[in-house]
Coordinates of C-alpha atoms in Angstrom, one line a residue:
X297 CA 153.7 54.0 67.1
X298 CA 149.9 53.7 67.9
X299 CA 150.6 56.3 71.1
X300 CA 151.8 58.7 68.3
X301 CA 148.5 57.9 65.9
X302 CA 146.2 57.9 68.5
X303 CA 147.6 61.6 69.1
X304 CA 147.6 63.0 66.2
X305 CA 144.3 61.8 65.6
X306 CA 143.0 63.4 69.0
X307 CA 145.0 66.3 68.2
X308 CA 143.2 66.9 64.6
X309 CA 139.7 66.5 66.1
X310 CA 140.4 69.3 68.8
X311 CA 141.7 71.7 66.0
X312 CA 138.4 71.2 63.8
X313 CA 136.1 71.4 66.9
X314 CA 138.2 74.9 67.5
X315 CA 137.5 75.7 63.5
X316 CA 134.0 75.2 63.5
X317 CA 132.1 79.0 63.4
X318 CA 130.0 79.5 66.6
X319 CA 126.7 80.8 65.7
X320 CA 123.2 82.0 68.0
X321 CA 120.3 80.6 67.9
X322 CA 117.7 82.4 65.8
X323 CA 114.4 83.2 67.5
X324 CA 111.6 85.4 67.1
X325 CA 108.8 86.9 69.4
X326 CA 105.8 87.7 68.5
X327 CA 103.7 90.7 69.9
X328 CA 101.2 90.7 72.5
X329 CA 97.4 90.8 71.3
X330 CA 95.8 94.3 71.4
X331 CA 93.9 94.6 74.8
X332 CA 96.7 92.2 77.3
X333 CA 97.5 95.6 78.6
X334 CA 95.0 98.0 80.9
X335 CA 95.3 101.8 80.6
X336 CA 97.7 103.2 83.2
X337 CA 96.4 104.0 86.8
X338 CA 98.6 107.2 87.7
X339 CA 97.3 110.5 87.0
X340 CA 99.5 113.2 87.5
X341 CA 96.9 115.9 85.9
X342 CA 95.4 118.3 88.8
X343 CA 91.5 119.6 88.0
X344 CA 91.0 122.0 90.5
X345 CA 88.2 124.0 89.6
X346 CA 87.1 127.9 90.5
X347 CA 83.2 127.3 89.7
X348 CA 80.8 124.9 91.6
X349 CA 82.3 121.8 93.3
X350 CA 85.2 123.6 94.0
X351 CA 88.1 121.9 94.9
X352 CA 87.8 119.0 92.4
X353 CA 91.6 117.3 92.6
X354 CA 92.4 113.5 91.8
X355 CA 95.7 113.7 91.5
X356 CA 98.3 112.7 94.5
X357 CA 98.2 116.1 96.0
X358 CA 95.2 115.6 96.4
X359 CA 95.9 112.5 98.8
X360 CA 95.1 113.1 102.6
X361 CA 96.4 111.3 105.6
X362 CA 93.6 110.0 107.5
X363 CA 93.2 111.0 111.1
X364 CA 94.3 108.5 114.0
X365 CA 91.6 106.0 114.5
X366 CA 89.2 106.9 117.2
X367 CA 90.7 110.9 117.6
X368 CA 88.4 113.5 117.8
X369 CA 88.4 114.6 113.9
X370 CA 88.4 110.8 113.1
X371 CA 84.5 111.1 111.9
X372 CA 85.3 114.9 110.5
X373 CA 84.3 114.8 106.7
X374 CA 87.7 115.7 104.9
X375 CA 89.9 115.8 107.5
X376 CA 93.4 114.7 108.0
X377 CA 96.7 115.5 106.8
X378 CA 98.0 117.0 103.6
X379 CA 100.3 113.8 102.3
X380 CA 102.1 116.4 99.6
X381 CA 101.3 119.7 101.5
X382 CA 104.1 121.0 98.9
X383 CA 102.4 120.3 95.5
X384 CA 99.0 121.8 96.5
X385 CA 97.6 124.9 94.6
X386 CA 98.8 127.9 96.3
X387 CA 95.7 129.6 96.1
X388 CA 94.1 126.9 98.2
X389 CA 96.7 126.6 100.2
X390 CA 96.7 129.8 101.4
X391 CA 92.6 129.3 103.4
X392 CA 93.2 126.2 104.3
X393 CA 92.8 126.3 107.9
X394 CA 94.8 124.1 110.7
X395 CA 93.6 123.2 114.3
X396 CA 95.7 122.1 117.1
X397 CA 99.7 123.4 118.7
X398 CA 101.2 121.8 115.5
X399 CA 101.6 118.7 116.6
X400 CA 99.8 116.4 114.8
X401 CA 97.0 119.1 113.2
X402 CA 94.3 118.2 111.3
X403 CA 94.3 119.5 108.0
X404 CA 91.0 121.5 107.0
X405 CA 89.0 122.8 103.7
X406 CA 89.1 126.4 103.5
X407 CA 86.3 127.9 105.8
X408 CA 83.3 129.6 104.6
X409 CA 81.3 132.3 107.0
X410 CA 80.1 130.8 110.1
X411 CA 82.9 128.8 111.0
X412 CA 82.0 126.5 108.1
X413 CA 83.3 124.5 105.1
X414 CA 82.0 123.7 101.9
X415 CA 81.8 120.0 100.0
X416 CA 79.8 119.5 97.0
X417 CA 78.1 122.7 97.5
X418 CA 76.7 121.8 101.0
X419 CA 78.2 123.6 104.2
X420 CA 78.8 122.0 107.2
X421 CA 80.2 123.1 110.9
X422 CA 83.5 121.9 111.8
X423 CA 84.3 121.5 115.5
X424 CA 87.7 122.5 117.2
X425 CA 90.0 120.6 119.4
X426 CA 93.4 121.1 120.5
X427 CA 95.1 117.8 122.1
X428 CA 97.3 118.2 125.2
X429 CA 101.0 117.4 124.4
X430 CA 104.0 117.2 126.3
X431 CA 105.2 120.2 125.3
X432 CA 102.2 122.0 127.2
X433 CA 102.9 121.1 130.9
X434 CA 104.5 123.5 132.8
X435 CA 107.1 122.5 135.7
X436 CA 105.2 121.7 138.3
X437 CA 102.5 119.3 136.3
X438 CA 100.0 121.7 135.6
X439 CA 99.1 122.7 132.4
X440 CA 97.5 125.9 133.3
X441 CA 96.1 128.9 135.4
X442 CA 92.4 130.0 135.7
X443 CA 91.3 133.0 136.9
X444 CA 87.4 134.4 138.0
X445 CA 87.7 137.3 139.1
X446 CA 84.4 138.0 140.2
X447 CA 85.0 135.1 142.9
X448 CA 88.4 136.2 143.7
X449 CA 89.4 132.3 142.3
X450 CA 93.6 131.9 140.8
X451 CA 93.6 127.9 140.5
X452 CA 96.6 125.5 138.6
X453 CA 94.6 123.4 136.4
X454 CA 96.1 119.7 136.0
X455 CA 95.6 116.8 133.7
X456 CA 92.3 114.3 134.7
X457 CA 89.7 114.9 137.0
X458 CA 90.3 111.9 139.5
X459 CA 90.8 113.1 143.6
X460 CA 94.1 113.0 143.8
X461 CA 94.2 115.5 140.8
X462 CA 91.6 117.5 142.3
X463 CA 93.6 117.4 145.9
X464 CA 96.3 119.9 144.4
X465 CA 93.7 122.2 142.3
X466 CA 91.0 121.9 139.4
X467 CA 91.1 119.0 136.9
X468 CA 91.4 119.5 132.9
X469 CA 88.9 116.7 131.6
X470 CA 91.4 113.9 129.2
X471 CA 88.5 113.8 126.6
X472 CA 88.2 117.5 125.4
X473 CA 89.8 120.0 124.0
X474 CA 92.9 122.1 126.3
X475 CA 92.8 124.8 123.7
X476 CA 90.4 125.3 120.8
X477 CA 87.3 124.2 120.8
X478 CA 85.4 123.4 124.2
X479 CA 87.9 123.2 127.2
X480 CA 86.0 121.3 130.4
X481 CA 87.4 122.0 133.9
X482 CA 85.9 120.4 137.4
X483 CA 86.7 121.3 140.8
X484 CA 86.3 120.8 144.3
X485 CA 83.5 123.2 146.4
X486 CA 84.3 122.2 149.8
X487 CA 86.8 119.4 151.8
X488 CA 89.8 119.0 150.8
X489 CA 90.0 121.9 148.4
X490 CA 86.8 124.6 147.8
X491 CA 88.3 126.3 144.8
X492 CA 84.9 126.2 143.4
X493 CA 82.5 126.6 146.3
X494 CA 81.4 129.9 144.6
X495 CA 81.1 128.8 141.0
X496 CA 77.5 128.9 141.0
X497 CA 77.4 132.6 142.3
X498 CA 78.6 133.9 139.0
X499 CA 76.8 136.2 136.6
X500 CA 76.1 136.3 133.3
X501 CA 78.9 138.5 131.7
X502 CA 81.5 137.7 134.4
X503 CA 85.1 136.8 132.8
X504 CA 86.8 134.0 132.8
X505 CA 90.8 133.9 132.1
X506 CA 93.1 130.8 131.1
X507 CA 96.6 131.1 130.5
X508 CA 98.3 128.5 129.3
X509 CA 102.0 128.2 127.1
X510 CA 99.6 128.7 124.0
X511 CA 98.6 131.8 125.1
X512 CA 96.2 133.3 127.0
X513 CA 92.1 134.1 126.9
X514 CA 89.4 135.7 127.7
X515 CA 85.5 134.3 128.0
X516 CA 82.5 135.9 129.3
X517 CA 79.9 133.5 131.2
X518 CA 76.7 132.8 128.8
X519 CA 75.4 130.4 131.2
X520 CA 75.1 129.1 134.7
X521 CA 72.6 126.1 135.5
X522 CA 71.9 122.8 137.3
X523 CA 72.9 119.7 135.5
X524 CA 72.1 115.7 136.5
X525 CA 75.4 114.6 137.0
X526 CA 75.1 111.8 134.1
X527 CA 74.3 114.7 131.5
X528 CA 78.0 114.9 129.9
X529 CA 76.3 117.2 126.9
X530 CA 78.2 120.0 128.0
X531 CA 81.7 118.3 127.3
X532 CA 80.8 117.9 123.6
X533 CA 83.1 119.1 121.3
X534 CA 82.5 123.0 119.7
X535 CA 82.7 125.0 116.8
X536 CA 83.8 128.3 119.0
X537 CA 86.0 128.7 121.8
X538 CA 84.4 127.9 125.1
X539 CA 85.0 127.2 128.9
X540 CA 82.9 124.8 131.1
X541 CA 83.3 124.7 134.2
X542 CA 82.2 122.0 136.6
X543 CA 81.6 121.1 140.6
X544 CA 79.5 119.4 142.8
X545 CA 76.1 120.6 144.3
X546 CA 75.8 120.5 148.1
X547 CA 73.9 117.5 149.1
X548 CA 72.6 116.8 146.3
X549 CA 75.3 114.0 144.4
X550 CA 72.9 113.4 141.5
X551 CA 73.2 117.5 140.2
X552 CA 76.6 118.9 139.5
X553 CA 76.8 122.9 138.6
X554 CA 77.5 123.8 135.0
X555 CA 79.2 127.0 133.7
X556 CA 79.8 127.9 130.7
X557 CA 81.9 131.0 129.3
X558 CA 82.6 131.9 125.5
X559 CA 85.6 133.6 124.1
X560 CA 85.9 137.6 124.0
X561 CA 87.0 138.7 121.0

C-alpha cells in the first residue's frame, strides 16, 4: 500500500514539474557611450590629382611593394611593385615606366624629360638596372657576345670576373647591370687569354655591340683612360645605357684601362 502512495505521489510531482510554463530570462543591454568607437581606418576613396602634386593617391592602389632589401632600386625614392597594378588609374598607368626582363621589375612614376621623374614637384634621375636571371644564359654558360670591330675582338661574355671565368673569355661584373643601365665587362690582355690586349687602342666614336637573348645593341666609345685599379666609380649604376669595359695595364698592377661606350640610338 505505501509502494502504491509513494507512487502516485512521485507520479503527481513529475506531471506538475511538466505543467509548469517555461519562461527566458529578461535582460537588457544598454548602449555603448558616444566616443568607445574610433572612426574607421579604410579608405577606399582614390584623390589622384591632374594639377600640382600630381599623383596624390591614399587609397590601396596606391600601396607599393617595397623592393628586396639591399637590391639596386632598394634606396630608389618610389620604387617597387604595384600591389593592385589592376585598380590603378589608367591614365597613369599607361607612363608608368618598368625596368628589368620582367622578372621581378621595379615599378616606376611616369618619366618626365631627361630621363626623370617627378615627386612633390621636384625632379630627380632614376638609374637603370636589369638583373641577370636564369632565363638569360645561353647553352654553353655565357650570357652574351661582344663585338669591337675596330680591334677585330668577337668574345662570350660569362657571369663573374674571377680567373677561371676569365680563362674561357670576358667576365660580366655580379654587381651591375647585364642590360639597362651600365653593363661592366673585364678581360684578359695577355696569358692565358689577350681578348683585350687592344682595348686601349680604341677611338673615340668606335662601336661597340652586345647581343644578348634581350636583344641586341649598339654603343659608340665616349671615353678611353687610365684608372687606379681601386677606383670602381665607373661601375656605378646609370641613368642611360652604357658599356664599360675593363683590363689590366702592362706592368703596371695598380692602373687598369677603362672604356666606356654609350648607346646609339
Amino acid at each position: 500500500m505505501k509502494k502504491t502512495i509513494y507512487s502516485l505521489c512521485a507520479a503527481c510531482c513529475l506531471l506538475a514539474a511538466l505543467a509548469t510554463p517555461a519562461s527566458a530570462l529578461d535582460y537588457t543591454v544598454d548602449a555603448p557611450e558616444a566616443g568607445l568607437f574610433g572612426t574607421p581606418t579604410s579608405d577606399d576613396t582614390q584623390y589622384i590629382t591632374r594639377d600640382e602634386p600630381v599623383n596624390i593617391d591614399r587609397s590601396k592602389t596606391a600601396a607599393v611593394i617595397p623592393p628586396a632589401f639591399g637590391s639596386p632600386t632598394s634606396y630608389t625614392l618610389n620604387s617597387g611593385t604595384l600591389l593592385t597594378p589592376n585598380l590603378v588609374d589608367q591614365d597613369w598607368a599607361a607612363q608608368v615606366t618598368v625596368s628589368g626582363n620582367g622578372t621581378g621589375a621595379v615599378v616606376m612614376p611616369p618619366a618626365l624629360s631627361g630621363g626623370a621623374v617627378s615627386s612633390g614637384g621636384s625632379s630627380f634621375a632614376v638609374t637603370q638596372y636589369t638583373e641577370v636571371t636564369d632565363d638569360l644564359y645561353y647553352f654553353g654558360g655565357y650570357l652574351g657576345t661582344l663585338k669591337i670591330p675596330a680591334i677585330g675582338l668577337s668574345v662570350k661574355v660569362y657571369q663573374g670576373t674571377g680567373s677561371a671565368t676569365l680563362a674561357k673569355g670576358a667576365g660580366h661584373f655580379p654587381d651591375t647591370s647585364i642590360w639597362d643601365g651600365n653593363c661592366c665587362i673585364a678581360g684578359h690582355n695577355r696569358g692565358v687569354r689577350d681578348d683585350f690586349g687592344d682595348l686601349h687602342t680604341l677611338e673615340l666614336g668606335d662601336t661597340v655591340t652586345w647581343i644578348t637573348k634581350l636583344g641586341t645593341r649598339t654603343y659608340e666609345v665616349v671615353s678611353v683612360q687610365k684608372v687606379l685599379e681601386t677606383d670602381d666609380s665607373g661601375t656605378a649604376s646609370t641613368t642611360d645605357n652604357r658599356m664599360t669595359l675593363y683590363t689590366c695595364v702592362r706592368d703596371q698592377r695598380e692602373y687598369r684601362w677603362q672604356v666606356q661606350a654609350v648607346e646609339v640610338k
